Short mmCIF file of C-alpha atoms in Angstrom, two decimals:
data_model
loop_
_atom_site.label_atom_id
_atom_site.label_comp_id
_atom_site.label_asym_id
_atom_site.label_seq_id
_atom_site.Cartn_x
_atom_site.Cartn_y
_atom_site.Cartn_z
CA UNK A 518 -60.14 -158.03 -20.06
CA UNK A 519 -58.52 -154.99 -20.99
CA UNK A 520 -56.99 -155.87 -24.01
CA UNK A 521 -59.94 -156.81 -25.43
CA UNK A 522 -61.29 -153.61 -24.35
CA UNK A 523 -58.60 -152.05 -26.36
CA UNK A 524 -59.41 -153.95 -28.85
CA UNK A 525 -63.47 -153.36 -29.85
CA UNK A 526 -62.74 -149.60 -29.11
CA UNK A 527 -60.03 -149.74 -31.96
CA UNK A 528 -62.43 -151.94 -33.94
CA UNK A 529 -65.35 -149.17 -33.27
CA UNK A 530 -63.11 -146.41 -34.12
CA UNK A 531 -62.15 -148.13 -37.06
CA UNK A 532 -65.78 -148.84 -38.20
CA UNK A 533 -66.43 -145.34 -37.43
CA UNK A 534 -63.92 -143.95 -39.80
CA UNK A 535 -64.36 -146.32 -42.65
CA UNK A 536 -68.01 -145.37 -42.19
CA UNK A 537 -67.50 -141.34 -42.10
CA UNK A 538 -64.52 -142.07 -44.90
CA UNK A 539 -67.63 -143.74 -47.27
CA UNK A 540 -69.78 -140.81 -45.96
CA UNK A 541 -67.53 -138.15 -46.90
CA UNK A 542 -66.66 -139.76 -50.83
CA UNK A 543 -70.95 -139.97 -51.29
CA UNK A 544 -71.31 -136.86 -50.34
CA UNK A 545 -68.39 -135.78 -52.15
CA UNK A 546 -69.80 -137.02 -55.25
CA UNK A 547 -73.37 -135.77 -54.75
CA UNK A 548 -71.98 -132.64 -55.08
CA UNK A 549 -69.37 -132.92 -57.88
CA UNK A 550 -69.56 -130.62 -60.88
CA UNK A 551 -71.88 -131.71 -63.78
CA UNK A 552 -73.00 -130.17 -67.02
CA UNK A 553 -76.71 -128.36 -66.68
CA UNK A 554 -79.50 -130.51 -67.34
CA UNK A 555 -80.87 -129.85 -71.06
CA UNK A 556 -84.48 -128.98 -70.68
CA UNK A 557 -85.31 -131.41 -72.75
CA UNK A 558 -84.66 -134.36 -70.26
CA UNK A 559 -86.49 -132.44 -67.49
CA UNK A 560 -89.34 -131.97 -70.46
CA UNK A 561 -89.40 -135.52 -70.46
CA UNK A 562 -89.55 -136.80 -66.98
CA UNK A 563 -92.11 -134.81 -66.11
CA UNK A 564 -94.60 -136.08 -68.73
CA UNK A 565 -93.51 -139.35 -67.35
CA UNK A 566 -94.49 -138.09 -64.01
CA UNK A 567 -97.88 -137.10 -65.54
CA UNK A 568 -98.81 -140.28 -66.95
CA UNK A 569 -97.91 -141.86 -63.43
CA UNK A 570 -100.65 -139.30 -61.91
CA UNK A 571 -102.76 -140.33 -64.82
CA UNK A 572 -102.16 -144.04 -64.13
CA UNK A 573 -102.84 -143.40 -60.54
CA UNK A 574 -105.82 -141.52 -60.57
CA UNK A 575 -108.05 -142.88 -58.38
CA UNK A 576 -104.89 -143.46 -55.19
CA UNK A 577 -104.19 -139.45 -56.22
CA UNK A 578 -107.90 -138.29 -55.92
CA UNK A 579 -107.97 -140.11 -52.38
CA UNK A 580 -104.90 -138.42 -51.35
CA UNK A 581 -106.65 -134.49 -49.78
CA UNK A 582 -103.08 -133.25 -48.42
CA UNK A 583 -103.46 -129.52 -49.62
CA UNK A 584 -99.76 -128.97 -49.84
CA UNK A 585 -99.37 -131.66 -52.58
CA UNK A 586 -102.29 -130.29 -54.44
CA UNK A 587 -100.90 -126.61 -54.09
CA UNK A 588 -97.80 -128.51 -56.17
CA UNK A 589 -99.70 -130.15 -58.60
CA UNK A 590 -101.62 -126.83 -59.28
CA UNK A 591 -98.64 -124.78 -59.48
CA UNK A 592 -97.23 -127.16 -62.12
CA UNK A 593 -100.50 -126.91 -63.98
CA UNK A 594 -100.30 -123.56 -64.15
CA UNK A 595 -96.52 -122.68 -65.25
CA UNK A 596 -96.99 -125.51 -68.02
CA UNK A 597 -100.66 -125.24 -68.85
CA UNK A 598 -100.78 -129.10 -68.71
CA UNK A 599 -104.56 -130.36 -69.50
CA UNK A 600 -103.95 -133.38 -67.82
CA UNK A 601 -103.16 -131.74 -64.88
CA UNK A 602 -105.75 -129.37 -65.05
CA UNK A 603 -108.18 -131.34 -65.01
CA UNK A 604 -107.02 -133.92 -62.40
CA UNK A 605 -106.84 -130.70 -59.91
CA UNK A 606 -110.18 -129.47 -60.54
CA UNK A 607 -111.69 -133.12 -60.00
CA UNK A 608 -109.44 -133.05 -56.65
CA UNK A 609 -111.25 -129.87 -55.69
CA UNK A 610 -114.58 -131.00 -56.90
CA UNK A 611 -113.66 -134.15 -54.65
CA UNK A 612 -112.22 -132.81 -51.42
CA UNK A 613 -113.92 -129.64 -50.86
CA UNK A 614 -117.58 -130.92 -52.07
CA UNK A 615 -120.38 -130.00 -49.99
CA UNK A 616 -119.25 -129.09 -45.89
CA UNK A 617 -115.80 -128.81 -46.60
CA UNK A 618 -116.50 -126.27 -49.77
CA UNK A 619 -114.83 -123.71 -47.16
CA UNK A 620 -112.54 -125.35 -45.60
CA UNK A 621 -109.51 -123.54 -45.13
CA UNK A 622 -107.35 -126.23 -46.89
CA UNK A 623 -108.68 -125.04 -50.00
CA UNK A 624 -106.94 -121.85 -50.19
CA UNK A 625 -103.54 -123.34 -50.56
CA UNK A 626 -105.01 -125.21 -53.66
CA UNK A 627 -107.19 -121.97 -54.99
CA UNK A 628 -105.72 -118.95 -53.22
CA UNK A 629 -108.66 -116.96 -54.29
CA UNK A 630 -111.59 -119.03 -52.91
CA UNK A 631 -114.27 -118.37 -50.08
CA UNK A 632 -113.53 -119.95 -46.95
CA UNK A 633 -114.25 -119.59 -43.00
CA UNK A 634 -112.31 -119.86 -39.81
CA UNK A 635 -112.09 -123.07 -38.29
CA UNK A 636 -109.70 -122.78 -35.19
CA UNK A 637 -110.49 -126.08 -33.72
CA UNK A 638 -108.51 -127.37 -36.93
CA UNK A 639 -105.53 -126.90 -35.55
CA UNK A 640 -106.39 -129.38 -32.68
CA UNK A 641 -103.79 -132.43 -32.89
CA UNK A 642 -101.98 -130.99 -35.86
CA UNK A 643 -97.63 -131.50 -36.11
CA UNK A 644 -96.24 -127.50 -35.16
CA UNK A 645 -95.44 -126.75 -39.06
CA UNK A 646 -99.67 -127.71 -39.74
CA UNK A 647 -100.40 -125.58 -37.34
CA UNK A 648 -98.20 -123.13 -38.99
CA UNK A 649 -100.04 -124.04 -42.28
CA UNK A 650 -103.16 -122.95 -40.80
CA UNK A 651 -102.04 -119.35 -40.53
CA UNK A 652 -100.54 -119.02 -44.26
CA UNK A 653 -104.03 -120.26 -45.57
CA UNK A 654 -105.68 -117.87 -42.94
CA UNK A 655 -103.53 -115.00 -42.19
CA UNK A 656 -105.41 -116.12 -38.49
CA UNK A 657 -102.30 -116.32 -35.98
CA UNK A 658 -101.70 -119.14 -34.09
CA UNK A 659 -100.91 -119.32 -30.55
CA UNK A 660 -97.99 -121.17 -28.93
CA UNK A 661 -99.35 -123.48 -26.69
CA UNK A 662 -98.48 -127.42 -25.05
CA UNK A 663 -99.35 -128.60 -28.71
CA UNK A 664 -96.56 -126.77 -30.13
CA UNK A 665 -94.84 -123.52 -31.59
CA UNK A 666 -97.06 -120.83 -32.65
CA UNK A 667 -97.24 -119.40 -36.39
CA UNK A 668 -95.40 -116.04 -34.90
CA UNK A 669 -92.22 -117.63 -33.84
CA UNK A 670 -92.15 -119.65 -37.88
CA UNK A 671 -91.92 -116.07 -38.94
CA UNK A 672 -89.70 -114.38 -36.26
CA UNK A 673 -86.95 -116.58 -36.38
CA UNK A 674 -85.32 -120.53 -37.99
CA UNK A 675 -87.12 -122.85 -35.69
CA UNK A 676 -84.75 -125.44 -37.17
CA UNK A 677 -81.78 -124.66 -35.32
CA UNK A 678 -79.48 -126.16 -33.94
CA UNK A 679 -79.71 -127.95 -37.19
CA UNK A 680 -77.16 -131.48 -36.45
CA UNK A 681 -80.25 -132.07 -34.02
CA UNK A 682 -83.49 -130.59 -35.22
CA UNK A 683 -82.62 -131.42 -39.00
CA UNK A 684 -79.83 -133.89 -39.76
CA UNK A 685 -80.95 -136.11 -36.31
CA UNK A 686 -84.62 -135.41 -36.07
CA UNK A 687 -87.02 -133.88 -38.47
CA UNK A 688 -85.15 -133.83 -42.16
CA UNK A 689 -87.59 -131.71 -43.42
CA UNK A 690 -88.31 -129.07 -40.81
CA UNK A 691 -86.14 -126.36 -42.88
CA UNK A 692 -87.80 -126.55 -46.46
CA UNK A 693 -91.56 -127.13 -44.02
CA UNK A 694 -90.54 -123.87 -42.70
CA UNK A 695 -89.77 -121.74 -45.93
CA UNK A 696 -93.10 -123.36 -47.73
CA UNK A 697 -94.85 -122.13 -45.26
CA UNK A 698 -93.50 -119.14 -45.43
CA UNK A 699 -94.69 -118.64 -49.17
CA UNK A 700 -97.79 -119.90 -48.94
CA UNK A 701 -98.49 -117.34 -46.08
CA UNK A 702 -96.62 -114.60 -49.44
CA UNK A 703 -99.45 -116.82 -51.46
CA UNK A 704 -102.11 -115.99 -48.92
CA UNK A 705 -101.46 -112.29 -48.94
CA UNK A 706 -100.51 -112.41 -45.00
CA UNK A 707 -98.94 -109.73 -43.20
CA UNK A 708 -95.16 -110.10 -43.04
CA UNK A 709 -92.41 -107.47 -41.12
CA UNK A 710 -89.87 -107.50 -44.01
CA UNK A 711 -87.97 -109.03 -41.69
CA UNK A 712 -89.33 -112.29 -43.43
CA UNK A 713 -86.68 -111.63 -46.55
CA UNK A 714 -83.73 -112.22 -43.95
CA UNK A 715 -85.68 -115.50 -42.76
CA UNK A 716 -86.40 -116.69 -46.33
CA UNK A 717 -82.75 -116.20 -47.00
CA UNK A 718 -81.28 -117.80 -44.05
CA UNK A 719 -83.25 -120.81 -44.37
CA UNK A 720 -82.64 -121.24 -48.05
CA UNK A 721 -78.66 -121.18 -46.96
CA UNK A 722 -79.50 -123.81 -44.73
CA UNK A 723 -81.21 -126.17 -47.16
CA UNK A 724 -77.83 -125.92 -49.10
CA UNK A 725 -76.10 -127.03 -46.91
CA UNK A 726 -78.28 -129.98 -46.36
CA UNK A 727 -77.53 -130.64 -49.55
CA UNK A 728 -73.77 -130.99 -49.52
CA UNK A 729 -74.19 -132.75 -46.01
CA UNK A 730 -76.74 -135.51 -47.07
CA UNK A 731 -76.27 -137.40 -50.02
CA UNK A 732 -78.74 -140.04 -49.07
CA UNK A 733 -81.60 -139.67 -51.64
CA UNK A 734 -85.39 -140.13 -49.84
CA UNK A 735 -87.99 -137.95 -50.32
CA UNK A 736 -86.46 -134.97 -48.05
CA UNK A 737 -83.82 -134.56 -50.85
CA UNK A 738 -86.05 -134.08 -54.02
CA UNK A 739 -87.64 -131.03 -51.32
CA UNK A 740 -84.72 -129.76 -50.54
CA UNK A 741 -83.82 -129.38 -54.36
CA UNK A 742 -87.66 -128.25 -54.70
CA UNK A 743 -87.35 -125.20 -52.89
CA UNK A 744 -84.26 -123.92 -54.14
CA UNK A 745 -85.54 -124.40 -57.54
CA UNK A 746 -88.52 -122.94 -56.73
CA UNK A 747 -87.59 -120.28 -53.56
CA UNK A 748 -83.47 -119.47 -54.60
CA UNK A 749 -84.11 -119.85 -58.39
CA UNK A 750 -82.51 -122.12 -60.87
CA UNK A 751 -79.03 -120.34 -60.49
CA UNK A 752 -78.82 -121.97 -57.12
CA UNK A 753 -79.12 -125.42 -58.04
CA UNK A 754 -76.26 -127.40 -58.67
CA UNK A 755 -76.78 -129.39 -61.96
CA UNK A 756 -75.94 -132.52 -60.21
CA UNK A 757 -78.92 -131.95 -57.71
CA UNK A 758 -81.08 -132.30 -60.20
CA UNK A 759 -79.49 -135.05 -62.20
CA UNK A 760 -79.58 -137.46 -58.75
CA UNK A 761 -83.42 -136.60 -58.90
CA UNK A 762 -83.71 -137.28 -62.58
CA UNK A 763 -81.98 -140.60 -62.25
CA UNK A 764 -84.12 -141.60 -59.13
CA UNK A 765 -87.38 -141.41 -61.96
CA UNK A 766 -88.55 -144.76 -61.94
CA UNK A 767 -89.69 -146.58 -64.52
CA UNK A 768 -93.46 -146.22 -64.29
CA UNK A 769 -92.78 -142.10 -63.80
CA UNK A 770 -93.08 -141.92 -60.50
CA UNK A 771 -90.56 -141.22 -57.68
CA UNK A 772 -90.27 -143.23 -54.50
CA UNK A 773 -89.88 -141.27 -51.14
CA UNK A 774 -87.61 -144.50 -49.95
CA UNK A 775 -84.46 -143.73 -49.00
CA UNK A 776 -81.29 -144.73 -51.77
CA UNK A 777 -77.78 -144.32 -52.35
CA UNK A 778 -76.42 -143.77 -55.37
CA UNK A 779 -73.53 -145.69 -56.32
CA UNK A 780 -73.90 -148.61 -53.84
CA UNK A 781 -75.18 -151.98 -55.20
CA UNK A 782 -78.37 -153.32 -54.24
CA UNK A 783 -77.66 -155.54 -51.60
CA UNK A 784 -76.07 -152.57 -49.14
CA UNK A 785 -79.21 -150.31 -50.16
CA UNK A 786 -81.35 -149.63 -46.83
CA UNK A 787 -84.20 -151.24 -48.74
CA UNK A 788 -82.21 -154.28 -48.85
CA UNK A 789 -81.46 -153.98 -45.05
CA UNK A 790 -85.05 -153.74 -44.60
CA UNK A 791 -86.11 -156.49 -46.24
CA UNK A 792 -83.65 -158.75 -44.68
CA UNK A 793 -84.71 -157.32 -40.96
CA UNK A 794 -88.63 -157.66 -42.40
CA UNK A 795 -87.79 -161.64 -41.71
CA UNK A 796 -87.00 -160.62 -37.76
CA UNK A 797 -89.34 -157.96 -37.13
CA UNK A 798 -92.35 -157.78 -39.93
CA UNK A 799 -94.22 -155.72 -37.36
CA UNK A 800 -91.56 -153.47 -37.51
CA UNK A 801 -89.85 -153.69 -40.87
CA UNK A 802 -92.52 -154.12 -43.42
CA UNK A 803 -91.71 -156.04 -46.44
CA UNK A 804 -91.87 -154.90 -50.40
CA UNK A 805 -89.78 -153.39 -52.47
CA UNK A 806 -89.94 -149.40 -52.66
CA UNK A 807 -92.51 -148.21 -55.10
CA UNK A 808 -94.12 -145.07 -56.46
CA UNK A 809 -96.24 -142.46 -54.26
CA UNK A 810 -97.84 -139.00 -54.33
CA UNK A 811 -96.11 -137.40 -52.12
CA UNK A 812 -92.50 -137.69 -53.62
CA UNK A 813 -94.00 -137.52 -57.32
CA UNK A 814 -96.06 -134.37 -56.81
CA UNK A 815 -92.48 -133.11 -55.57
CA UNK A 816 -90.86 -134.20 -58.62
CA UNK A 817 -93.52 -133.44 -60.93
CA UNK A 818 -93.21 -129.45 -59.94
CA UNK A 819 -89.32 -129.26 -59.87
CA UNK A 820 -89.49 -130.78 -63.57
CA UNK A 821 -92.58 -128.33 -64.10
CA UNK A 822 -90.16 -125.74 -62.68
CA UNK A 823 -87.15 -126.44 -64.24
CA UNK A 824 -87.90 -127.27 -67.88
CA UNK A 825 -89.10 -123.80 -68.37
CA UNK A 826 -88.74 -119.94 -67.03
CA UNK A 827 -92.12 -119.13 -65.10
CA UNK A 828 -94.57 -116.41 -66.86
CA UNK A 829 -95.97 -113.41 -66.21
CA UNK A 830 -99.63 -115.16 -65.28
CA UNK A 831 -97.51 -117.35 -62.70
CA UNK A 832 -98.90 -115.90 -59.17
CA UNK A 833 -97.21 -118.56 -56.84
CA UNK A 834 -94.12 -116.26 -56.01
#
């Protein structure tokens, strides 16, 4: 009995370390050294991602997260894309028609329009929502059995310790936290300039993500997002960017599914999920990965963001 003891725990410490040895070499190579991107391959991609917004029109239009649209906007307005410009108007015209003409949504999409309080909102919404709330209405929000309150997002990293609250929970809390954060900027909201120290710690953090987790999903093209957008272009490692170019699909569109780069197809985690689809389909759903809004708006502004320097008009900062 106890040599077979012996032996699974050398067999588990021997998966474990094959397993953090693979770990180690992808994330390794995620962050090699490349050459800069030319901005005419980011030029490119994202009039891909246009047409795939153009192509999916009417799955886009249904889609009234705020956030997104605040992206697609944004992109509009550094490249003066008609396209785009009109597709966010007719999501305006679409999601803030008649009732909901002041809903407080709408000011992350049109920081300059009308709206009215509507505390009740917050009722049921995830903590960094809630947090949302406030940068669209400068109206603080209370801590309560719900959740954190907006003043503790702006007092202090709500995403440490981050092996547990990032890396083994929520993968996106960090760059949720510093979005916020300039939205509320966006909104006009009073901030102790305190907030700089906040903005910068969290930005380190979201680099460090990066050299941590190579796994590509939809938390990595944010993560490369807001430094693009927050840090600036000088804090973006070329090959960032590259992995994000390369995970383009075909039709323009990126895939929020999780992938790793340099493993064939049969040891990606959508192949694992197809196989375990078979077991559990209640569970595991089957289908290969495909195109959505959310990682595409994502992509669509870090191309927006990347292929050129933002002008003077730009108010997003």
């Amino acid at each position: 009995m106890r040599k077979w003891l012996v032996r699974g725990l050398m067999l588990g410490l021997t998966l474990l370390m094959a397993l953090g040895g693979a770990w180690f070499v992808m994330a390794r190579a995620a962050n090699a050294d490349a050459e800069p991107v030319p901005p005419e391959l980011t030029r490119e991609a994202f009039k891909r991602s246009v047409v795939w917004l153009s192509t999916n029109e009417q799955k886009v239009l249904g889609d009234g997260n705020a956030a997104l649209w605040w992206m697609v906007s944004t992109a509009a307005e550094r490249t003066g894309d008609p396209s785009l410009q009109s597709l966010v108007k007719r999501s305006i015209e679409l999601s803030y028609g008649g009732a909901n003409a002041t809903s407080p949504w709408r000011r992350l999409v049109e920081p300059g329009a009308s709206i009215e309080l509507r505390d009740r909102m917050i009722e049921g919404l995830q903590p960094y929502q809630r947090f949302y709330y406030y940068s669209a209405t400068c109206r603080p929000v209370e801590a309560d059995q719900s959740g954190l309150g907006s003043q503790q997002f702006i007092e202090g990293n709500v995403c440490q310790p981050m092996w547990r609250k990032v890396l083994l929970s929520d993968n996106v809390c960090t760059t949720h936290q510093l979005l916020g954060i300039r939205m509320a900027r966006r909104s006009g909201c009073p901030l102790s300039p305190q907030v700089a120290a906040l903005e910068s710690e969290l930005v380190d953090d979201i680099a460090l993500q990066l050299r941590l987790d190579p796994v590509f999903r939809d938390a990595y093209i944010q993560r490369v997002l807001t430094m693009q957008w927050v840090a600036g272009p000088q804090h973006v490692k070329p090959i960032w960017l590259r992995r994000v170019l390369q995970a383009q699909r075909a039709d323009g569109g990126w895939s929020g599914d999780r992938f790793l780069f340099g493993l064939p197809g049969w040891l990606q985690p959508a192949a694992f999920r197809q196989w375990m689809s078979a077991i559990m389909p209640g569970r595991f759903p089957a289908g290969e990965p495909e195109s959505e809004f959310h990682a595409t708006a994502q992509g669509l502004l870090l191309m927006a963001l990347a292929m050129s320097p933002p002008s003077a008009s730009v108010s997003d900062r």
